PDB file of C-alpha atoms in Angstrom:
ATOM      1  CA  UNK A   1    -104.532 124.425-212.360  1.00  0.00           C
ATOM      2  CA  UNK A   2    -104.453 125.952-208.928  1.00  0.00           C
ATOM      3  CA  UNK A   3    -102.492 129.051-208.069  1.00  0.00           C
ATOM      4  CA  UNK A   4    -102.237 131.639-205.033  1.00  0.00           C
ATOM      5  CA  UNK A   5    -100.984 135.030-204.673  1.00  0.00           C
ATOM      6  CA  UNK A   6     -99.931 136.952-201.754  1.00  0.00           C
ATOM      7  CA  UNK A   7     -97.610 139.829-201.587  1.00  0.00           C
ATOM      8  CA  UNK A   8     -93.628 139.579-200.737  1.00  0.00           C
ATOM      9  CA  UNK A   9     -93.236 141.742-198.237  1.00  0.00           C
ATOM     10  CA  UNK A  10     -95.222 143.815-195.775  1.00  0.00           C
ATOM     11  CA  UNK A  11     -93.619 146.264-193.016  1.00  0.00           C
ATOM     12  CA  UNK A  12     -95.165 147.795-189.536  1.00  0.00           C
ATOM     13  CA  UNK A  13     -94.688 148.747-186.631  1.00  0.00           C
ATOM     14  CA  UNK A  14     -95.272 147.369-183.492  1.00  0.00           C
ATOM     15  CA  UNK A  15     -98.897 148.113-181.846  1.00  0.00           C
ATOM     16  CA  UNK A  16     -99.798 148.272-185.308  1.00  0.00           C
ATOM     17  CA  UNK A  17    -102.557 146.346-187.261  1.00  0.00           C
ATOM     18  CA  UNK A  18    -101.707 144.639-190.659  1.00  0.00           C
ATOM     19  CA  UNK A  19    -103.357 142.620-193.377  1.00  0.00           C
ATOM     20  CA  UNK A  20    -101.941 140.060-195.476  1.00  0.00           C
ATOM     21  CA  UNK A  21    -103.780 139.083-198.526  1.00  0.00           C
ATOM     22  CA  UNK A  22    -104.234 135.864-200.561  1.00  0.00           C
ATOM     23  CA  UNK A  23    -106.566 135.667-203.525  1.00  0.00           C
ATOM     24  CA  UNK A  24    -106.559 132.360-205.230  1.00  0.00           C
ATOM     25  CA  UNK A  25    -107.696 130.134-208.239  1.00  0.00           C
ATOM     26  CA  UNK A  26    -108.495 126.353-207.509  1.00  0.00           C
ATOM     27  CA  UNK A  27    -110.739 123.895-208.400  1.00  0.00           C
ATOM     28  CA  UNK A  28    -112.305 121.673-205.588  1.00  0.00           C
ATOM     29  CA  UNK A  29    -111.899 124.233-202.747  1.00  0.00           C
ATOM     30  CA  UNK A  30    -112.791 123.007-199.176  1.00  0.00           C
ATOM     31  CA  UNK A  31    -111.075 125.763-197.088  1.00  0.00           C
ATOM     32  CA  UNK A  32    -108.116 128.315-196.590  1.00  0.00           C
ATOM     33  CA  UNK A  33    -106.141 127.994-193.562  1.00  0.00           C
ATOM     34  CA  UNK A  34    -103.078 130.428-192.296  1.00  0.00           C
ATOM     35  CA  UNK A  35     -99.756 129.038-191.060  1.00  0.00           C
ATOM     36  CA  UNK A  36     -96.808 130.817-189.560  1.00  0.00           C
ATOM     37  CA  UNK A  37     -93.137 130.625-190.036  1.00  0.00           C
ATOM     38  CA  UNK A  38     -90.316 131.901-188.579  1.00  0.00           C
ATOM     39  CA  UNK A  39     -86.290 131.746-190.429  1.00  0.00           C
ATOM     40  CA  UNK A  40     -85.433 128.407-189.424  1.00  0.00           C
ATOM     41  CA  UNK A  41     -88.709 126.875-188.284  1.00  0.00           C
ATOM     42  CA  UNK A  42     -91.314 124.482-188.585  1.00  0.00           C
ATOM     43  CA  UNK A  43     -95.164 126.200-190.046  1.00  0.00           C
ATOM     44  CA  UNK A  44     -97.293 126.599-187.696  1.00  0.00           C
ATOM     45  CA  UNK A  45    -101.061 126.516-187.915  1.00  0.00           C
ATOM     46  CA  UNK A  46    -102.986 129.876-187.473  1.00  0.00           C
ATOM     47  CA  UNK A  47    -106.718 129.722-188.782  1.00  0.00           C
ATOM     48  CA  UNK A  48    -108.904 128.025-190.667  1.00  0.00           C
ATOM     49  CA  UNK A  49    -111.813 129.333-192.512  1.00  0.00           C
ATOM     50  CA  UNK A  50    -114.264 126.961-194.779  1.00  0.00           C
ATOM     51  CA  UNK A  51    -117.402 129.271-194.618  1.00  0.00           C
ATOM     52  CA  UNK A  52    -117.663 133.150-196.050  1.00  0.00           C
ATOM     53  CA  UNK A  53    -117.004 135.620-192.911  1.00  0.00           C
ATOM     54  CA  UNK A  54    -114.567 136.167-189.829  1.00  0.00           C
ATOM     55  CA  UNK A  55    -112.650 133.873-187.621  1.00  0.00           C
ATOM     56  CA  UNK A  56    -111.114 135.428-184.402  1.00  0.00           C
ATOM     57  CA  UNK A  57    -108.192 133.830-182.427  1.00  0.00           C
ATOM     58  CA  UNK A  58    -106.736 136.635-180.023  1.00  0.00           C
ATOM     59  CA  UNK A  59    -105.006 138.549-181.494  1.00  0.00           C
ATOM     60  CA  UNK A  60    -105.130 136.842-185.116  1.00  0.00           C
ATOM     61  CA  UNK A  61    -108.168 137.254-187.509  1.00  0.00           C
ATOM     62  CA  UNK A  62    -108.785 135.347-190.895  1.00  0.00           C
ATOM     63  CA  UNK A  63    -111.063 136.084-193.307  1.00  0.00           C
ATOM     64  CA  UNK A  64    -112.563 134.377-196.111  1.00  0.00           C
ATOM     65  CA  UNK A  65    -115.492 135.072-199.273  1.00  0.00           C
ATOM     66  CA  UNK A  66    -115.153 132.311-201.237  1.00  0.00           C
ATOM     67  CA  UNK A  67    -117.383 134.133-203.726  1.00  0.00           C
ATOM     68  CA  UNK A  68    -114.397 136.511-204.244  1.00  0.00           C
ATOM     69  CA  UNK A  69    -111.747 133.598-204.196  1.00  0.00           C
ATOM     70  CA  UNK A  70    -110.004 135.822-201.817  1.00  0.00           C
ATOM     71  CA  UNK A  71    -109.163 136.165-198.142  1.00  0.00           C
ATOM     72  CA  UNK A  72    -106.674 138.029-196.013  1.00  0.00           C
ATOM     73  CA  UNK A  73    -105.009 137.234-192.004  1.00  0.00           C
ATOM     74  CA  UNK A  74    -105.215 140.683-189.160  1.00  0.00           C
ATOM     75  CA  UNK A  75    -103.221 140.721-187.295  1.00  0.00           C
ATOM     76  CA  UNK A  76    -103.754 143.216-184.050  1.00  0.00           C
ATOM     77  CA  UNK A  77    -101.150 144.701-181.888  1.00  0.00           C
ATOM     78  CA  UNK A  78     -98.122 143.593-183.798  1.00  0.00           C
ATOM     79  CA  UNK A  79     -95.402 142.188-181.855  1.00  0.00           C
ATOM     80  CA  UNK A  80     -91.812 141.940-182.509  1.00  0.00           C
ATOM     81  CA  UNK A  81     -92.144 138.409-182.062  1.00  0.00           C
ATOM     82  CA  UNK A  82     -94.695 138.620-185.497  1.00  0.00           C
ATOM     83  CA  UNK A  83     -91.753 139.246-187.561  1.00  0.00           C
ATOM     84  CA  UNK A  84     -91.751 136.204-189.802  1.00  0.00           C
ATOM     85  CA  UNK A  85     -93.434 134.245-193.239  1.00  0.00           C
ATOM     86  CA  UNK A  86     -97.043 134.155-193.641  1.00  0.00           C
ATOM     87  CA  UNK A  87     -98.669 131.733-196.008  1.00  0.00           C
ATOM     88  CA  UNK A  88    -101.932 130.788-196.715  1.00  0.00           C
ATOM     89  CA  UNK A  89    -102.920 127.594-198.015  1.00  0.00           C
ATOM     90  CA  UNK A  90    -105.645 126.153-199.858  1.00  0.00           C
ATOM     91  CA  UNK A  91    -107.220 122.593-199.000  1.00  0.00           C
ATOM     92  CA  UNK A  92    -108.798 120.985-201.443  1.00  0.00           C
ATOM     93  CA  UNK A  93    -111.444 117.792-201.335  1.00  0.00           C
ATOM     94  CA  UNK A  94    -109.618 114.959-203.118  1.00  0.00           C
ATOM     95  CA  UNK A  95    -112.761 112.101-203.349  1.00  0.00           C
ATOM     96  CA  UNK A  96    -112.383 110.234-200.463  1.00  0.00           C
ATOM     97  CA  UNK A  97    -109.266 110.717-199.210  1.00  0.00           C
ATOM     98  CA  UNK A  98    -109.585 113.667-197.591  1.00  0.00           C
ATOM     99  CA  UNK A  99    -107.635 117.027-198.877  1.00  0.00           C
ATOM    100  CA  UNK A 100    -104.494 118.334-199.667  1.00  0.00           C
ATOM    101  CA  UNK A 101    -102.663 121.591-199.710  1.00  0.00           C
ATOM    102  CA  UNK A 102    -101.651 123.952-202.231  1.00  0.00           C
ATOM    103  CA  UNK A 103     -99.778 126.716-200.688  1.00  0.00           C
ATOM    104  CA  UNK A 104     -99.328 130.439-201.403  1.00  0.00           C
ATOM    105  CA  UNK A 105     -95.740 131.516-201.916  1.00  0.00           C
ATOM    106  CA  UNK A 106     -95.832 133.637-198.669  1.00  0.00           C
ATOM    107  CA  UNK A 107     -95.456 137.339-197.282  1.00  0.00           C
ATOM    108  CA  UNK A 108     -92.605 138.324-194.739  1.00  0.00           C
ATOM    109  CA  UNK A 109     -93.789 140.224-192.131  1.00  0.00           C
ATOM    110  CA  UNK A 110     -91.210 142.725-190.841  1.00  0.00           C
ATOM    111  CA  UNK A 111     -92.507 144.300-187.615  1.00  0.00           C
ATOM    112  CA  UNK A 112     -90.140 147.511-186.683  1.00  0.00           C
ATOM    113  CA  UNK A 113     -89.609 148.882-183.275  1.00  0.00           C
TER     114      UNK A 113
ATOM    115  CA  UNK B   1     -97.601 115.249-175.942  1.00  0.00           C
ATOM    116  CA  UNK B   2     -94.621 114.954-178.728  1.00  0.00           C
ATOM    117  CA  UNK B   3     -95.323 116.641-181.789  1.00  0.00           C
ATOM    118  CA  UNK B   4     -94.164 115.371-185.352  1.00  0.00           C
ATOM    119  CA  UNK B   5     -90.827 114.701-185.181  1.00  0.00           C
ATOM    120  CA  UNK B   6     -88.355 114.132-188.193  1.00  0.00           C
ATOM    121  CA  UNK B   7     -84.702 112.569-188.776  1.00  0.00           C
ATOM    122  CA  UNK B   8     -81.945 113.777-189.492  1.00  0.00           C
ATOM    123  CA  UNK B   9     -82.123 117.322-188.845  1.00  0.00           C
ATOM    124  CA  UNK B  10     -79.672 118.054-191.730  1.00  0.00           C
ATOM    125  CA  UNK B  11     -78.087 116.025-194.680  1.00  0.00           C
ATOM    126  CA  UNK B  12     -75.880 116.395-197.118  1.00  0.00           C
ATOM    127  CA  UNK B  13     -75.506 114.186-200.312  1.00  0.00           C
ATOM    128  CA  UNK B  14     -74.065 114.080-203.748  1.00  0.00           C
ATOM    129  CA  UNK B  15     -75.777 114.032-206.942  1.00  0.00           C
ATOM    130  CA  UNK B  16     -76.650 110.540-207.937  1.00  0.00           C
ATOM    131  CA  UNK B  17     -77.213 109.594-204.387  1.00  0.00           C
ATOM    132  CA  UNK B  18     -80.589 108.225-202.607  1.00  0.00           C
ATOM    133  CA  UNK B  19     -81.492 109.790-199.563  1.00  0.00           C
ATOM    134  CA  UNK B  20     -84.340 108.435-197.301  1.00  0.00           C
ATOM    135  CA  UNK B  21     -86.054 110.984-194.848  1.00  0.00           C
ATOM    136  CA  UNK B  22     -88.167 109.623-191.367  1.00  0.00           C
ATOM    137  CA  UNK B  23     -90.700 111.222-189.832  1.00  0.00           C
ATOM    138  CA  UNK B  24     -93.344 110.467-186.589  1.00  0.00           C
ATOM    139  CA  UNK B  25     -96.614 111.731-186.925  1.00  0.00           C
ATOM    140  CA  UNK B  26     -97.758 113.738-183.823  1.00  0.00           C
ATOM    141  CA  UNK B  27     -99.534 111.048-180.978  1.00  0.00           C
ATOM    142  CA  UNK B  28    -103.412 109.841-182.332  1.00  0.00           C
ATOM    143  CA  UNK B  29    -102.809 111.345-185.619  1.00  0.00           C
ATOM    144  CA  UNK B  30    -103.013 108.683-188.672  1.00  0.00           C
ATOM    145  CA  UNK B  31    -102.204 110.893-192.167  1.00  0.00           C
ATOM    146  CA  UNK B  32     -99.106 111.879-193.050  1.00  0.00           C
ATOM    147  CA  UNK B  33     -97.817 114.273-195.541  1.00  0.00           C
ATOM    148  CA  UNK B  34     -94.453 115.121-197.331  1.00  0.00           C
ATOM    149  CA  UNK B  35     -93.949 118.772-198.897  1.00  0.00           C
ATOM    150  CA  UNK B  36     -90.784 120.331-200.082  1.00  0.00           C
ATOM    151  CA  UNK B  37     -89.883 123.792-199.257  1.00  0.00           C
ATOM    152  CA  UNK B  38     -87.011 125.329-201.300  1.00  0.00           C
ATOM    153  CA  UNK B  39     -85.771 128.905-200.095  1.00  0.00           C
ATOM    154  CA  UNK B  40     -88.332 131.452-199.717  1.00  0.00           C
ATOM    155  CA  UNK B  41     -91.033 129.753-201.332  1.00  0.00           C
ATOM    156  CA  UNK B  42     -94.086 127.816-200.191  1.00  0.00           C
ATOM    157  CA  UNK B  43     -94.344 124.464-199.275  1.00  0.00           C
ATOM    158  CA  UNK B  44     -94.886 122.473-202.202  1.00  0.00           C
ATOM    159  CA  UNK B  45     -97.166 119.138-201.866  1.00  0.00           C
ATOM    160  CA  UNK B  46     -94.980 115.883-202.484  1.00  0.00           C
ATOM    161  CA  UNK B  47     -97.330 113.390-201.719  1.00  0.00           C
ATOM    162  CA  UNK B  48     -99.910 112.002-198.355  1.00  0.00           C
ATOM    163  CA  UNK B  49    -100.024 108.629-196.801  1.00  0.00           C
ATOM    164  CA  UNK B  50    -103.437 107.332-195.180  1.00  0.00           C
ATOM    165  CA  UNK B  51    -103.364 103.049-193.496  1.00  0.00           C
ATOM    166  CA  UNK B  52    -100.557 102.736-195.111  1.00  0.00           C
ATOM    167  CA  UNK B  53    -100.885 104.270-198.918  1.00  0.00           C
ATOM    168  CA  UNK B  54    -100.114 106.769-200.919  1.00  0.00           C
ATOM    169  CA  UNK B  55    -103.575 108.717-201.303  1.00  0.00           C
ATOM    170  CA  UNK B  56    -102.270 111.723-202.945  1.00  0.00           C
ATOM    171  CA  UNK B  57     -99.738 112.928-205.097  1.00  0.00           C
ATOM    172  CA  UNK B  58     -98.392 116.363-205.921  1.00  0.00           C
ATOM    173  CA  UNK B  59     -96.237 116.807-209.284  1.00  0.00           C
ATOM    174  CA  UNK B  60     -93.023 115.291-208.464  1.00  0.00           C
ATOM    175  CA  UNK B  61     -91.666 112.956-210.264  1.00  0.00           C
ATOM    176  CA  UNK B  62     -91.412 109.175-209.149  1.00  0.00           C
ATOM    177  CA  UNK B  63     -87.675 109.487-207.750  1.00  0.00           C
ATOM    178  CA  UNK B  64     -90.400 110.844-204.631  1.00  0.00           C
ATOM    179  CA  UNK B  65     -91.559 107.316-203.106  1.00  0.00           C
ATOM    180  CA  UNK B  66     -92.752 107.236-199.703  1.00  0.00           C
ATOM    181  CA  UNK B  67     -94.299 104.202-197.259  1.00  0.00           C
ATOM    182  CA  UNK B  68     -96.142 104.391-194.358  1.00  0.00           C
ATOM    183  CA  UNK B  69     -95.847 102.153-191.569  1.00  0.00           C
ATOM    184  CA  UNK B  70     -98.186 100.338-188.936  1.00  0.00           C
ATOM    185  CA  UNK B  71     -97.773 102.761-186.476  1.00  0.00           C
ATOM    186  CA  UNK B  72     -98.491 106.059-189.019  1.00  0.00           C
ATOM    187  CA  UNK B  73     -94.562 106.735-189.219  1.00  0.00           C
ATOM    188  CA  UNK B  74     -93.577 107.504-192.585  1.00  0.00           C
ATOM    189  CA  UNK B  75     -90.431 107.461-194.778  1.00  0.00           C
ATOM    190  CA  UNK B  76     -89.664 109.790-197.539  1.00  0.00           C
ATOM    191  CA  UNK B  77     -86.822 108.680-200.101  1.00  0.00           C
ATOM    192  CA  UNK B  78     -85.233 110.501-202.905  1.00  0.00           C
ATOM    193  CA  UNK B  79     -83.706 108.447-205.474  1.00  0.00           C
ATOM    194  CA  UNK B  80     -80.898 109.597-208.155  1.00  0.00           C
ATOM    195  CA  UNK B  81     -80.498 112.658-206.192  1.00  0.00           C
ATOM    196  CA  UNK B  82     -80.266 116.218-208.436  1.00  0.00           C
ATOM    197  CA  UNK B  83     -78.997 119.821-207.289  1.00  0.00           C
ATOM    198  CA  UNK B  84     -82.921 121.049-207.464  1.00  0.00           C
ATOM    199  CA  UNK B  85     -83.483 118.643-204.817  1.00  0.00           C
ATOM    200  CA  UNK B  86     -81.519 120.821-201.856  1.00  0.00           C
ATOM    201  CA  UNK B  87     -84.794 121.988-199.979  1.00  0.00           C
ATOM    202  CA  UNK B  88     -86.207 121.767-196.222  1.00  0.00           C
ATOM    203  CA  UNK B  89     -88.439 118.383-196.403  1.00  0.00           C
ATOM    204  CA  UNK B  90     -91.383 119.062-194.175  1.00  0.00           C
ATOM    205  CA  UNK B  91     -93.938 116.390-192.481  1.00  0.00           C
ATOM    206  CA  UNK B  92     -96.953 117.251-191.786  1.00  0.00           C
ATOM    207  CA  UNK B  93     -99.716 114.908-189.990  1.00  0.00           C
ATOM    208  CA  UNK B  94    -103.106 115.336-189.440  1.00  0.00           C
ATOM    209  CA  UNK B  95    -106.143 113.068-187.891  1.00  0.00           C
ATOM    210  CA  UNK B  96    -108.858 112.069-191.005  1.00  0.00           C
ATOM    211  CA  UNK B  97    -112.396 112.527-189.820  1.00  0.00           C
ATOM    212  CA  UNK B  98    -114.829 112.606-192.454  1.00  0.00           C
ATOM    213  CA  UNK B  99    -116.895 116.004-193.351  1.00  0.00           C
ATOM    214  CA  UNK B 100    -114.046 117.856-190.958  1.00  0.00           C
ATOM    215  CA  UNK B 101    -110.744 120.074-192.182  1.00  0.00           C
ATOM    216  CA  UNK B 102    -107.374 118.636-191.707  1.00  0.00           C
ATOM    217  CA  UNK B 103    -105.412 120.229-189.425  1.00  0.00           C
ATOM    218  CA  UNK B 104    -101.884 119.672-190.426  1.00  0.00           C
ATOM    219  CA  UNK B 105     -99.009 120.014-187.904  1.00  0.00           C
ATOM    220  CA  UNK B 106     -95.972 120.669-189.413  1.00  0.00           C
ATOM    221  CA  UNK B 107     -92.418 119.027-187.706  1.00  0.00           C
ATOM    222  CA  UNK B 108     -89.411 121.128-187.850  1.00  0.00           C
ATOM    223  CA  UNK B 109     -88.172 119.300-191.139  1.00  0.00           C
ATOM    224  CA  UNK B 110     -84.920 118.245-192.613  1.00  0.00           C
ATOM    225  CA  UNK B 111     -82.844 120.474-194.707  1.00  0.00           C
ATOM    226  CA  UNK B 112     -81.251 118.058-197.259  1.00  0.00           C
ATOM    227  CA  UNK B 113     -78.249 119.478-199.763  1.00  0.00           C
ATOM    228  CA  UNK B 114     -77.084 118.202-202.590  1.00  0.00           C
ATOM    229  CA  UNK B 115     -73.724 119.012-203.462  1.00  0.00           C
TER     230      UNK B 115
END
């Protein structure tokens, strides 16, 4: 089977720099993106990573070794705005018809004044 | 540019019921996907549409049916409708190009209860 683990809950405070975690167990891995959603809302895509190393997008970072099965989202310069769910999610190469999802069960950000 | 869009916004239903969900990809995308999202959990993977066909299922049981249409809208419906199925019904759609990841933009969903 496939599974994903993040934790719950993570608290900082603003100008701070946090890291969310997600180690996971899947077979036919392709990639591990980051989405972002806040009470109420639609996810919203973050970053992807397919290859080992670090992705940059302002103030977001992801990171990825798939040798580890493990990667983890910095975020820089927290904002209140921040405060919301985090989830990573797994894409995985289904033959030919491209890949689906298997997502992590998410980590609240709370970002404090 | 519209993004996905999905209707209705919010429904609520009784147990037994059949509920059908809509949803319009975002403009030049051509995949859609369904997931469920019950309360502080993940997105879980119903099923994805691709010219017109279910391509890939999650573990749901076949109450889930889906359809695509011509012009990459998609329909989600719920048959025989049970408590567990009160959850925020996502679409996502994406564009398929071979050997690249999919992207998936998420709409704003539709929170359905079941009373």
């Amino acid at each position: 089977g496939q599974s994903l683990e993040q934790p719950s809950e993570v608290t900082a405070v603003e100008g701070a720099i946090v890291q969310i975690n997600c180690t996971y167990q899947t077979s036919g891995f392709y990639g591990l993106s980051w989405y972002q959603q806040h009470d109420g809302g639609a996810p919203t895509f973050l970053s992807y990573n397919a290859l080992d190393g670090l992705e940059e997008t302002g103030r977001f970072s992801s990171f990825l070794s798939r040798s580890d099965s493990y990667g983890y989202l910095l975020l820089q310069e927290l904002q209140m705005k921040d405060s919301a769910s985090y989830f990573c999610a797994v894409s995985r190469q289904r033959d030919n018809y491209g890949q689906n999802f298997v997502f992590g069960p998410g980590t609240r950000l709370s970002v404090l004044p | 540019d519209a993004g996905v869009t999905q209707s209705p916004t919010h429904l609520i239903k009784t147990r037994g019921q059949q509920v059908t969900l809509r949803c319009s990809p975002k403009s030049g995308h051509d995949t859609v996907s369904w997931y469920q999202q019950a309360l502080g959990q993940g997105p879980q993977f119903i099923f994805q549409y691709y010219e017109e066909e279910e391509r890939q299922r999650g573990n749901f049981p076949d109450r889930f049916s889906g359809h695509q249409f011509p012009n990459y809208s998609s329909e989600l419906n719920v048959n025989a409708l049970l408590l567990g199925d009160s959850a925020l019904y996502l679409c996502a759609s994406s564009f398929r190009l071979a050997g690249a990841p999919d992207t998936q933009y998420f709409g704003p969903g539709t929170r359905l209860t079941v009373l």
